[in-house]
Coordinates of C-alpha atoms and ligand atoms in Angstrom, one line a residue:
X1 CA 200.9 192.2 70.0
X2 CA 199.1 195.6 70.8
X3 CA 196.5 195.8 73.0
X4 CA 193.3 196.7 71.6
X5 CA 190.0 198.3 73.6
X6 CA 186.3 199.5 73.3
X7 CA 186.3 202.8 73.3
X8 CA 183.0 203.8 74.2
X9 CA 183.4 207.7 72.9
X10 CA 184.1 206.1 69.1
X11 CA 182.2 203.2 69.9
X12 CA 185.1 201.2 67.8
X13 CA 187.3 198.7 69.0
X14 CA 190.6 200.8 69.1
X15 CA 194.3 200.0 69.1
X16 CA 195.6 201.9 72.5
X17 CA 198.0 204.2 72.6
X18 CA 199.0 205.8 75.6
X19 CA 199.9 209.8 75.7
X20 CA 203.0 208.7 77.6
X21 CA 204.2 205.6 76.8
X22 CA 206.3 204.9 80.1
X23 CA 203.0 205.4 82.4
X24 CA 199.0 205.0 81.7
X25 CA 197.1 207.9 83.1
X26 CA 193.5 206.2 84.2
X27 CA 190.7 207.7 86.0
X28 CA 187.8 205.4 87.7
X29 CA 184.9 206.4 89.4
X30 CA 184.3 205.3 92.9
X31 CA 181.6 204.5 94.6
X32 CA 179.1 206.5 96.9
X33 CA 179.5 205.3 100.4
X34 CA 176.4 205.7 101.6
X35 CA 175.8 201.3 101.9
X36 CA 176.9 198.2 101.6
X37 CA 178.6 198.4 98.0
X38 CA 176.3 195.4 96.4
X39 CA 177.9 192.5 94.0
X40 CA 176.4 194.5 91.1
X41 CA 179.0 197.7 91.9
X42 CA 181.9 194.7 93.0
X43 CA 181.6 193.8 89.2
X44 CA 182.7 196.9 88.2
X45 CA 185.8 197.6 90.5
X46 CA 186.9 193.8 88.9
X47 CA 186.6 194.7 85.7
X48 CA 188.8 197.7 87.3
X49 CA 191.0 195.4 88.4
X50 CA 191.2 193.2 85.1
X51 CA 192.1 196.6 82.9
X52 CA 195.1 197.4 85.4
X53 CA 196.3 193.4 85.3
X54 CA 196.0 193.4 81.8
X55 CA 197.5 196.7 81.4
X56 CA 200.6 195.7 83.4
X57 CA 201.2 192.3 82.0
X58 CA 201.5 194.5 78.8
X59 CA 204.1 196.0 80.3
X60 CA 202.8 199.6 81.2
X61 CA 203.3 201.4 84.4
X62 CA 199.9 203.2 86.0
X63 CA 198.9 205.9 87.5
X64 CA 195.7 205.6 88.6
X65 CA 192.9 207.8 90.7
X66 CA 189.4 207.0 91.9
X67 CA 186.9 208.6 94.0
X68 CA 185.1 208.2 96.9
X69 CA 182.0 209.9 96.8
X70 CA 181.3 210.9 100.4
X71 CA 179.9 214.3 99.8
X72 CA 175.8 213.7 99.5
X73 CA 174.8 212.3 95.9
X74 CA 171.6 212.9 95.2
X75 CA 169.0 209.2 94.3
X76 CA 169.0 210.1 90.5
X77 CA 172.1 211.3 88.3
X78 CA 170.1 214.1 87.1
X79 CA 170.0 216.1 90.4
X80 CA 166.6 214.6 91.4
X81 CA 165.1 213.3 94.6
X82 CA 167.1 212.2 98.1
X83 CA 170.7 212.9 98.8
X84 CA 171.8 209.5 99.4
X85 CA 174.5 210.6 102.3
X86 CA 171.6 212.2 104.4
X87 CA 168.9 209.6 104.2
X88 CA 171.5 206.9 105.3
X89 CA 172.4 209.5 107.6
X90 CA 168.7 209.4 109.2
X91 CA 167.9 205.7 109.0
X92 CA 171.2 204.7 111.1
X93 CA 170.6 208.1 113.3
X94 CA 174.5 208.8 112.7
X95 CA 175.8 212.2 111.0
X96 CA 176.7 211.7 107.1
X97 CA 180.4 212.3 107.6
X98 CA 180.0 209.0 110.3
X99 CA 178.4 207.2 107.8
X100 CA 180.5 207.9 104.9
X101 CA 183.8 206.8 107.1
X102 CA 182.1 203.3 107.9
X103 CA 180.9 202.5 104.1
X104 CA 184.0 203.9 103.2
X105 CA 186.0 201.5 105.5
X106 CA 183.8 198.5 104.3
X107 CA 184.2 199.4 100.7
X108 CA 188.2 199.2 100.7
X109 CA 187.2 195.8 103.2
X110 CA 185.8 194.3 100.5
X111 CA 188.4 195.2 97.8
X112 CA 191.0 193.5 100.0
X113 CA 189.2 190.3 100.2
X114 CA 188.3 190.2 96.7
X115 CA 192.1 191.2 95.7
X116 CA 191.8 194.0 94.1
X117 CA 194.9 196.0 92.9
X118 CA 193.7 199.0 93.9
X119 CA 194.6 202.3 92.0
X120 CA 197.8 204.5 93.1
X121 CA 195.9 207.3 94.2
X122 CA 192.2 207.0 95.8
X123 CA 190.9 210.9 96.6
X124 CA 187.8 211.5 98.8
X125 CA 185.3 214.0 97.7
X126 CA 185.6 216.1 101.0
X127 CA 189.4 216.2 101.0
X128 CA 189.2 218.2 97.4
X129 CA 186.4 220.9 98.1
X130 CA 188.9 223.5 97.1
X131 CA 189.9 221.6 94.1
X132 CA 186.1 221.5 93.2
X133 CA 185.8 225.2 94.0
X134 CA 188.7 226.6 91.6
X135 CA 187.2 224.4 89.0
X136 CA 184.1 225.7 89.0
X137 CA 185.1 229.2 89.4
X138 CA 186.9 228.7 86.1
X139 CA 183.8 227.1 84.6
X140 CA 182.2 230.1 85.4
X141 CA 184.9 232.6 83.8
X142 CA 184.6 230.9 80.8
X143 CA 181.4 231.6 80.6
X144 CA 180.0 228.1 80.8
X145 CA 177.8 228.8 84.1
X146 CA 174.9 230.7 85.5
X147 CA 173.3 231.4 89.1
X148 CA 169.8 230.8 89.8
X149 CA 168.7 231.9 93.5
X150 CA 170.3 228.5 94.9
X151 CA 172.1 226.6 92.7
X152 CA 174.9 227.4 89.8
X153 CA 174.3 225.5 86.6
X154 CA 176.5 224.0 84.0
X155 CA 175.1 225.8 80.7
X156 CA 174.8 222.7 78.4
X157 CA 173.8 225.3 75.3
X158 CA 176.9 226.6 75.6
X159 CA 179.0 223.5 74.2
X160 CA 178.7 222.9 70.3
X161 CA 177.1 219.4 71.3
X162 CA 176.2 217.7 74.7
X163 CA 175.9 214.7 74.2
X164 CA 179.1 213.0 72.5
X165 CA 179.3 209.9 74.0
X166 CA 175.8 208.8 74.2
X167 CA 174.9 210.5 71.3
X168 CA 172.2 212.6 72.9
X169 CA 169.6 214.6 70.5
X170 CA 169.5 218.0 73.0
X171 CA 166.5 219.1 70.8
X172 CA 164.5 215.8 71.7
X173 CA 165.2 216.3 74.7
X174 CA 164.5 219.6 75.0
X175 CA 161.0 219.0 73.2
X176 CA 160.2 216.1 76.1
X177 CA 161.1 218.1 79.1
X178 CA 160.1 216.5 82.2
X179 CA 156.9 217.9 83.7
X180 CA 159.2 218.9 86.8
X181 CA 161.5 220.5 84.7
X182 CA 163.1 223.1 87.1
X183 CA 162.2 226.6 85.9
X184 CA 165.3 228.1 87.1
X185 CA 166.6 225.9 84.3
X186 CA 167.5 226.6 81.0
X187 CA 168.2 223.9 79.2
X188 CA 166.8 220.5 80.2
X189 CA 170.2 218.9 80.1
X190 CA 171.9 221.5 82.7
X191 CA 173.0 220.5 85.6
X192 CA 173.9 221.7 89.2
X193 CA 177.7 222.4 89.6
X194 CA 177.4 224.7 93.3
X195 CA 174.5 224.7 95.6
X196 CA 173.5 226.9 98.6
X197 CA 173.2 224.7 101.3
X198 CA 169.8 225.2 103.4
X199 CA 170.6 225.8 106.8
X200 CA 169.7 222.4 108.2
X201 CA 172.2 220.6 105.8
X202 CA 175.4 219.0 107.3
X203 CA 177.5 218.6 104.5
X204 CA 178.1 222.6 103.3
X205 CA 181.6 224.0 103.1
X206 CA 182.4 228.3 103.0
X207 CA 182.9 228.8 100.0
X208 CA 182.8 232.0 97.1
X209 CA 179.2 231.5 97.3
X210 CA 178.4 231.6 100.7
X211 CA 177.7 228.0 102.6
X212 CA 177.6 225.4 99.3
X213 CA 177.8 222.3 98.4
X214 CA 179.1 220.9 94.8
X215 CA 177.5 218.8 92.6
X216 CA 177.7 215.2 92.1
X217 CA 179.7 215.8 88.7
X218 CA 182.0 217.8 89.6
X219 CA 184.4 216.1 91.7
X220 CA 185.7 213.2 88.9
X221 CA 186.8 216.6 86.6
X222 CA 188.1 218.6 89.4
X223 CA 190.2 215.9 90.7
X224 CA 190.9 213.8 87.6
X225 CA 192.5 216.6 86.6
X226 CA 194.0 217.1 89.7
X227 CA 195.9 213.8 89.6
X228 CA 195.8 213.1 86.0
X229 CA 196.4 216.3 83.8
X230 CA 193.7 217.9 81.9
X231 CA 193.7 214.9 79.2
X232 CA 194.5 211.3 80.6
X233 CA 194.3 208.4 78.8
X234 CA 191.1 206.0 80.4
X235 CA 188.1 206.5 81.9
X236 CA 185.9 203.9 83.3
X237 CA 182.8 203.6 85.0
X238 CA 179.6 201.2 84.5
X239 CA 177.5 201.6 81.4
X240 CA 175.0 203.6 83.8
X241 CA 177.2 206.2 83.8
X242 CA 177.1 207.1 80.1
X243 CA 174.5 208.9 79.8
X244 CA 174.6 211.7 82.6
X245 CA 177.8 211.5 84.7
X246 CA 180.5 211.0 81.8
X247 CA 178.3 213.5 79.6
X248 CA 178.5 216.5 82.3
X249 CA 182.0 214.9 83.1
X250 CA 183.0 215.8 79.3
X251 CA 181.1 219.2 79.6
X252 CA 182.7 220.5 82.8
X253 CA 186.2 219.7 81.1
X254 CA 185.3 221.7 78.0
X255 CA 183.8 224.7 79.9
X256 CA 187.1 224.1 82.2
X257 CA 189.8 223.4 79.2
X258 CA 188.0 223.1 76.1
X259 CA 188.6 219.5 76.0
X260 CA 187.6 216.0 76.3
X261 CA 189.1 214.6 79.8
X262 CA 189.8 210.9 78.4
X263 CA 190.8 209.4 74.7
X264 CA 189.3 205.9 75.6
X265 CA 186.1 205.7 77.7
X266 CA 185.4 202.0 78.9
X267 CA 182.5 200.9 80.4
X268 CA 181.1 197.8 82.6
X269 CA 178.0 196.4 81.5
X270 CA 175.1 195.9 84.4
X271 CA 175.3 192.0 86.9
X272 CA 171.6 191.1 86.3
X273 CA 170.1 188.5 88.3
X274 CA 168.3 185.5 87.6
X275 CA 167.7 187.7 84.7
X276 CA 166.5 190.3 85.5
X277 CA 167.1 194.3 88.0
X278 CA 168.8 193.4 91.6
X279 CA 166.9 195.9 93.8
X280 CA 166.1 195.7 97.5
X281 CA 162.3 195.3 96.8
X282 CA 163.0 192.3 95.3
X283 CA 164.8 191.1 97.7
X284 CA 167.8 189.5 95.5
X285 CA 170.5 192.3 96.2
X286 CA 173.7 190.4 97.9
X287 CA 176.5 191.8 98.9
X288 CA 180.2 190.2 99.3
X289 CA 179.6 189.3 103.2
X290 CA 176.1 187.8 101.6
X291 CA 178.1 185.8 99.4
X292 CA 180.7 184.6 101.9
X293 CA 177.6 183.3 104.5
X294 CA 176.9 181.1 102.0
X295 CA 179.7 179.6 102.1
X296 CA 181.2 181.3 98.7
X297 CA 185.0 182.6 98.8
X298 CA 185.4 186.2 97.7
X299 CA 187.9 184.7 95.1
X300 CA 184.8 182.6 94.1
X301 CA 183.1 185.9 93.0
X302 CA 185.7 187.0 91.2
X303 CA 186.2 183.5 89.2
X304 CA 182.6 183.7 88.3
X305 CA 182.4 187.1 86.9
X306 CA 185.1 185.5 84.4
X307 CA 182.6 183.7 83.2
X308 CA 181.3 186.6 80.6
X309 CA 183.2 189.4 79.0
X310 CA 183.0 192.5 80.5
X311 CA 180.5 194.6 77.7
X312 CA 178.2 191.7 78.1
X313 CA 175.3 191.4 81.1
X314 CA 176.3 188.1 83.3
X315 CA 173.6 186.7 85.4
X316 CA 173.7 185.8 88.9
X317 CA 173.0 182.6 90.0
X318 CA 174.1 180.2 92.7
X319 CA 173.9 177.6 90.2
X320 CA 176.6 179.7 88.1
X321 CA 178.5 180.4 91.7
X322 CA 178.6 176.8 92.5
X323 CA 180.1 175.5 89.4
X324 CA 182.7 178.9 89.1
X325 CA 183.7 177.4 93.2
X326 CA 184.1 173.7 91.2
X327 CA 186.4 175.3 88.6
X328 CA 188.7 177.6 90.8
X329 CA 189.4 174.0 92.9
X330 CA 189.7 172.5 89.7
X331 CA 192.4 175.2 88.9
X332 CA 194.0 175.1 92.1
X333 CA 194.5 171.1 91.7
X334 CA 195.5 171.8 87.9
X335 CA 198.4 174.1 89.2
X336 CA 199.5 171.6 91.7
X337 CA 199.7 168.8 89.5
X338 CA 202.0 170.7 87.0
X339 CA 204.2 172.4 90.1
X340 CA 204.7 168.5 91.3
X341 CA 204.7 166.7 87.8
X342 CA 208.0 165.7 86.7
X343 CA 207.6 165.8 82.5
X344 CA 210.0 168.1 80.7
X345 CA 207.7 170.4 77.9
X346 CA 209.5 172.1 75.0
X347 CA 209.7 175.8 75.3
X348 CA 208.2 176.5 72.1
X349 CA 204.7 174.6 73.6
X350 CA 204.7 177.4 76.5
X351 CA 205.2 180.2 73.9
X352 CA 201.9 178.9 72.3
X353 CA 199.6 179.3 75.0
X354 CA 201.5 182.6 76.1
X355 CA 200.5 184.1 72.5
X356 CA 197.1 183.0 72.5
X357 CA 196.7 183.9 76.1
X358 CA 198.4 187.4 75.3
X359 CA 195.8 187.7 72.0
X360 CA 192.8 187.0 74.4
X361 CA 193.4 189.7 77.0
X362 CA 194.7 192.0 74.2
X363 CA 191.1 191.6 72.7
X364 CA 189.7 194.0 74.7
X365 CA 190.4 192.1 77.8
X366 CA 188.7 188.8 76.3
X367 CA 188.6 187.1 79.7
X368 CA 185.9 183.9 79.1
X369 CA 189.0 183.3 75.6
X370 CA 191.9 183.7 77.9
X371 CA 190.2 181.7 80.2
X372 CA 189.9 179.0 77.8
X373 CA 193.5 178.8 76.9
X374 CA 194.3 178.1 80.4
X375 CA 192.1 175.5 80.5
X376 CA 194.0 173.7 77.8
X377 CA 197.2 174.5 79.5
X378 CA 196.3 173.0 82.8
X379 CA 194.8 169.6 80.9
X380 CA 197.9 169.8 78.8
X381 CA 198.5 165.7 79.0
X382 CA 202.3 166.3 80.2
X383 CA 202.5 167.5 83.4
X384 CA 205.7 169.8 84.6
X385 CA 206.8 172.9 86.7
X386 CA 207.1 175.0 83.6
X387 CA 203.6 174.7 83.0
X388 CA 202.9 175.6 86.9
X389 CA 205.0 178.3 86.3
X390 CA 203.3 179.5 83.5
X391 CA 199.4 179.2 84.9
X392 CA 201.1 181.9 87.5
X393 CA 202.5 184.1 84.9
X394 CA 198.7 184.0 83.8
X395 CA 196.9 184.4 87.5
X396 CA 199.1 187.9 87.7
X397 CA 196.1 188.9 85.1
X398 CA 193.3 186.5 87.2
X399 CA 194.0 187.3 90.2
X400 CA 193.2 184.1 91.6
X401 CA 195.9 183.4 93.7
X402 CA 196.0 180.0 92.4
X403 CA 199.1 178.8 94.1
X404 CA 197.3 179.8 97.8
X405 CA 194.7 177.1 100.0
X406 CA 191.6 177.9 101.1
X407 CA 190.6 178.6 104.2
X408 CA 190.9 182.4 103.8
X409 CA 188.1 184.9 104.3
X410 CA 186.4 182.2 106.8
X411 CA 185.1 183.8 110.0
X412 CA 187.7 184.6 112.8
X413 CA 186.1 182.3 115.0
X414 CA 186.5 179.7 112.5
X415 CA 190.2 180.5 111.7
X416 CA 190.9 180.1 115.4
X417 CA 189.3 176.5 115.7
X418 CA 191.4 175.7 112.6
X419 CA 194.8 177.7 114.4
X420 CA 194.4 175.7 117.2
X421 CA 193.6 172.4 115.7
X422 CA 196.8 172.7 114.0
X423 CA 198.4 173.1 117.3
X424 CA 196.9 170.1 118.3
X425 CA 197.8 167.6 115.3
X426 CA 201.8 169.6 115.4
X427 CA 201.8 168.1 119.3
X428 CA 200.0 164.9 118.0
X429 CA 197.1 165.8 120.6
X430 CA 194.5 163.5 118.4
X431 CA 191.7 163.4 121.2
X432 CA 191.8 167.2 120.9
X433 CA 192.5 167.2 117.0
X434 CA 189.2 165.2 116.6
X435 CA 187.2 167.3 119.6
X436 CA 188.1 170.4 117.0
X437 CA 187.0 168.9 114.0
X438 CA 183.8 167.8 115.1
X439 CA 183.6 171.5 116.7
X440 CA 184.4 172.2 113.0
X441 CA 181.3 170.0 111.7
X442 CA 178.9 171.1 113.9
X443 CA 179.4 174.6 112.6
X444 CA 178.5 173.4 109.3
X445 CA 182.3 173.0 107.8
X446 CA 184.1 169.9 105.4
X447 CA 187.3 169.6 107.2
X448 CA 190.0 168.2 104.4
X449 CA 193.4 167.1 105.8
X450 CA 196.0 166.4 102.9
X451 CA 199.5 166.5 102.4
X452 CA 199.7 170.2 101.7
X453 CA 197.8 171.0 105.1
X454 CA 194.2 171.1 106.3
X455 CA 191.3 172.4 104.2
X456 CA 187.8 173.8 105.3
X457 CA 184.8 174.5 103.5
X458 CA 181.5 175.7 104.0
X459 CA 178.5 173.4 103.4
X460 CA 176.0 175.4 101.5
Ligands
LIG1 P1 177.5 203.8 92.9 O1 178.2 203.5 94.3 O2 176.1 203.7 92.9 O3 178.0 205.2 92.3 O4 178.0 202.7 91.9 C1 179.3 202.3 91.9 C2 179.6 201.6 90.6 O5 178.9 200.4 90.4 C3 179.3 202.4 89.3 O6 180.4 202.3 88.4 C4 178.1 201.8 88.8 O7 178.0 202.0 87.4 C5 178.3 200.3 89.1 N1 177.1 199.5 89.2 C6 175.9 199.8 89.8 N2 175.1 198.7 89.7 C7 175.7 197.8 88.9 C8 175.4 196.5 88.5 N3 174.2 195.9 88.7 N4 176.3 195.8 87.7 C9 177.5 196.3 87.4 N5 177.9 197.6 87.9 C10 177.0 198.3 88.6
LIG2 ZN1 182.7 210.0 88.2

């Protein structure tokens, strides 16, 4: 059954076919480390995660790079307002590179818990300045570049059409320049590949051009080629990225190569919530640690954003948190029952549910379908360790861990009370045992002992 994707660039459905068929080339972008990455940007590094599940379960082997943008990014895409590395830098009164380590750290924190299966090959911006440099350099001996006083632009005229994958009119665009259209510019759709770095700026490498720093857009072409080859086979990013940062992606590769970087282009559509922008001002932007205070597992997170397929908006509520906590325990029982049920099921049942499961994630990773069939197969009135086995055959695409306890990501404090507690009951120490739990429950825990071993839980 072949796996068919999106593919934003044809905006089709398409069957895939890799260039090599023994290894799929993909290419992610990463995120800016300048904060807290916020449940919005998580969504995108599972749906990450889902493409390479899915893509293995199929069969394929991956090589796979992503960024880390820890060279300054400026507030817009379109090389406008703040550098978001230098105004974090200012409001914790550390240097950029200090701040771009922490996020950096706290970023690959948060993949961990949430189990992500993170990409072979993860490349910082600042370890690949001379990758950027020979890029551009060729940019510009191709004739796709020219200098202003500070900055060297990407010359968007010079391509037979910007514009490909959002389908950009240049003219319009052109006609409804922005009033603070930069008159060093030509073309309203150029954008800065080089800059000379003012003398107060911290992040500025030697370079052909004196003291520089490259633009934003640069790095995913310079080192997606780096890694990858000049063509690979997938690119992903969220849908934000479609208008400016794949289009100058595309651009840079064509002034580079004469080619477009990526046959399939797949993007992430936007975590609203309670309908509407998550923003700071509004006060409804939460991050993992945000999630886990409240006493939801990262695997929580990840069971909700299930819940809708990944080219669709999915709204975040605690409502829709608290049921997706109901159904992963709901799972986790299902899978148990099955592992310790004792009914023999006929082989040609499993294959069933392993082709409709297959035809659901092989519809451009149909995850709420796929979903669906498992739910079936964990109802499925006989109960046996063929069917346990199978639900794990299918959490190698979930990610779920489904065959694990709680009573991970809790705080260390909490883990210790727990450690110790166990200690206690081992050595039949019930005075202490109870002293522990109640320790437990004043901290705001359920403490759960069963057969299988003690579980804790946050009350909300
Ligand atoms: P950034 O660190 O800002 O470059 O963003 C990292 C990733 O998160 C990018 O792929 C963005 O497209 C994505 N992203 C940002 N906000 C959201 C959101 N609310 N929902 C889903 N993805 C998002
Ligand atoms: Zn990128």
């Amino acid at each position: 059954m072949s796996l068919r994707i999106y593919n934003s660039l044809t905006r089709k459905k398409e069957e895939f076919v890799p260039i090599d068929e023994k290894e799929v080339r993909i290419y992610s972008c990463g995120p800016t480390v300048y904060y807290f990455a916020h449940i919005g940007n998580l969504r995108a590094y599972l749906f990450m995660d889902n493409l390479r599940r899915v893509l293995k379960y199929n069969g394929y082997n991956l090589k796979h790079a992503m960024n880390i943008t820890d060279v300054g990014h400026l507030v817009s895409d379109a090389d406008e307002g703040e550098d978001k590395m230098l105004k974090a830098a200012r409001r914790e009164n550390k240097n950029p590179f200090e701040i771009a380590q922490f996020y950096t750290t706290a970023f690959l924190n948060d993949m961990k818990k949430l189990n992500i299966d993170m990409p072979e090959i993860i490349c910082k911006a600042t370890e690949h300045i001379d990758v950027m440099e020979e890029y551009v350099q060729k940019i510009i001996e191709n004739g796709y570049a020219y200098k202003t006083k500070n900055t060297i632009y990407f010359d968007t005229s010079k391509l037979d059409k910007y514009g490909i994958l959002s389908n950009h009119n240049t003219d319009e665009q052109k006609a409804g320049a922005r009033v603070d259209f930069d008159s060093e510019k030509k073309n309203s759709t150029d954008f800065a590949l080089w800059i000379k770095a003012p003398e107060n700026h911290l992040m500025k490498w030697n370079s052909f051009w004196g003291e520089c720093y490259p633009g934003w857009h640069l790095e995913c072409s310079a080192m997606s080629r780096k890694y990858l080859g000049e063509v690979f086979d997938i690119h992903t990013g969220g849908m934000d990225h479609i208008s400016i940062h794949h289009e100058n992606e595309i651009a840079q590769a064509k002034g580079y190569c004469g080619k477009i970087p990526a046959n399939y282009w797949m993007h992430v559509e936007f975590l609203q919530v309670n309908g509407g922008k998550m923003s700071k001002s509004l006060n409804n932007l939460y991050t993992l640690k945000d999630l886990e205070d409240r006493g939801y597992s990262p695997d929580v997170y990840r069971m909700f954003n299930f819940s809708s397929h990944y080219k669709k908006p999915i709204n975040f509520t605690f409502e829709a948190m608290d049921s997706a906590k109901i159904a992963l325990a709901r799972l986790k029982e299902g899978y148990k029952k099955h592992l310790t049920g004792t009914d023999t099921v006929e082989e040609k049942v499993i294959q069933e549910f392993e082709e409709k499961f297959l035809s659901a994630i092989n519809d451009d990773l149909n995850m709420p379908q796929a979903l669906s069939v498992i739910w079936d197969l964990v109802k499925y009135e006989k109960k046996s360790p063929a069917i346990a086995q199978t639900l794990l055959k299918f959490d190698s695409v979930l990610g779920l861990q489904i065959d694990k306890e709680e009573n991970m990501n809790l705080p260390e404090d909490v883990l210790e009370i727990i450690k110790q507690r166990n200690i206690a009951r081992e050595n039949k120490d019930w005075n202490k045992s109870d002293e522990l739990r109640d320790k437990l429950i004043n901290l705001g825990y359920t403490v759960k002992d069963t057969k299988e071993g003690t579980s804790v839980t946050f009350n909300k």
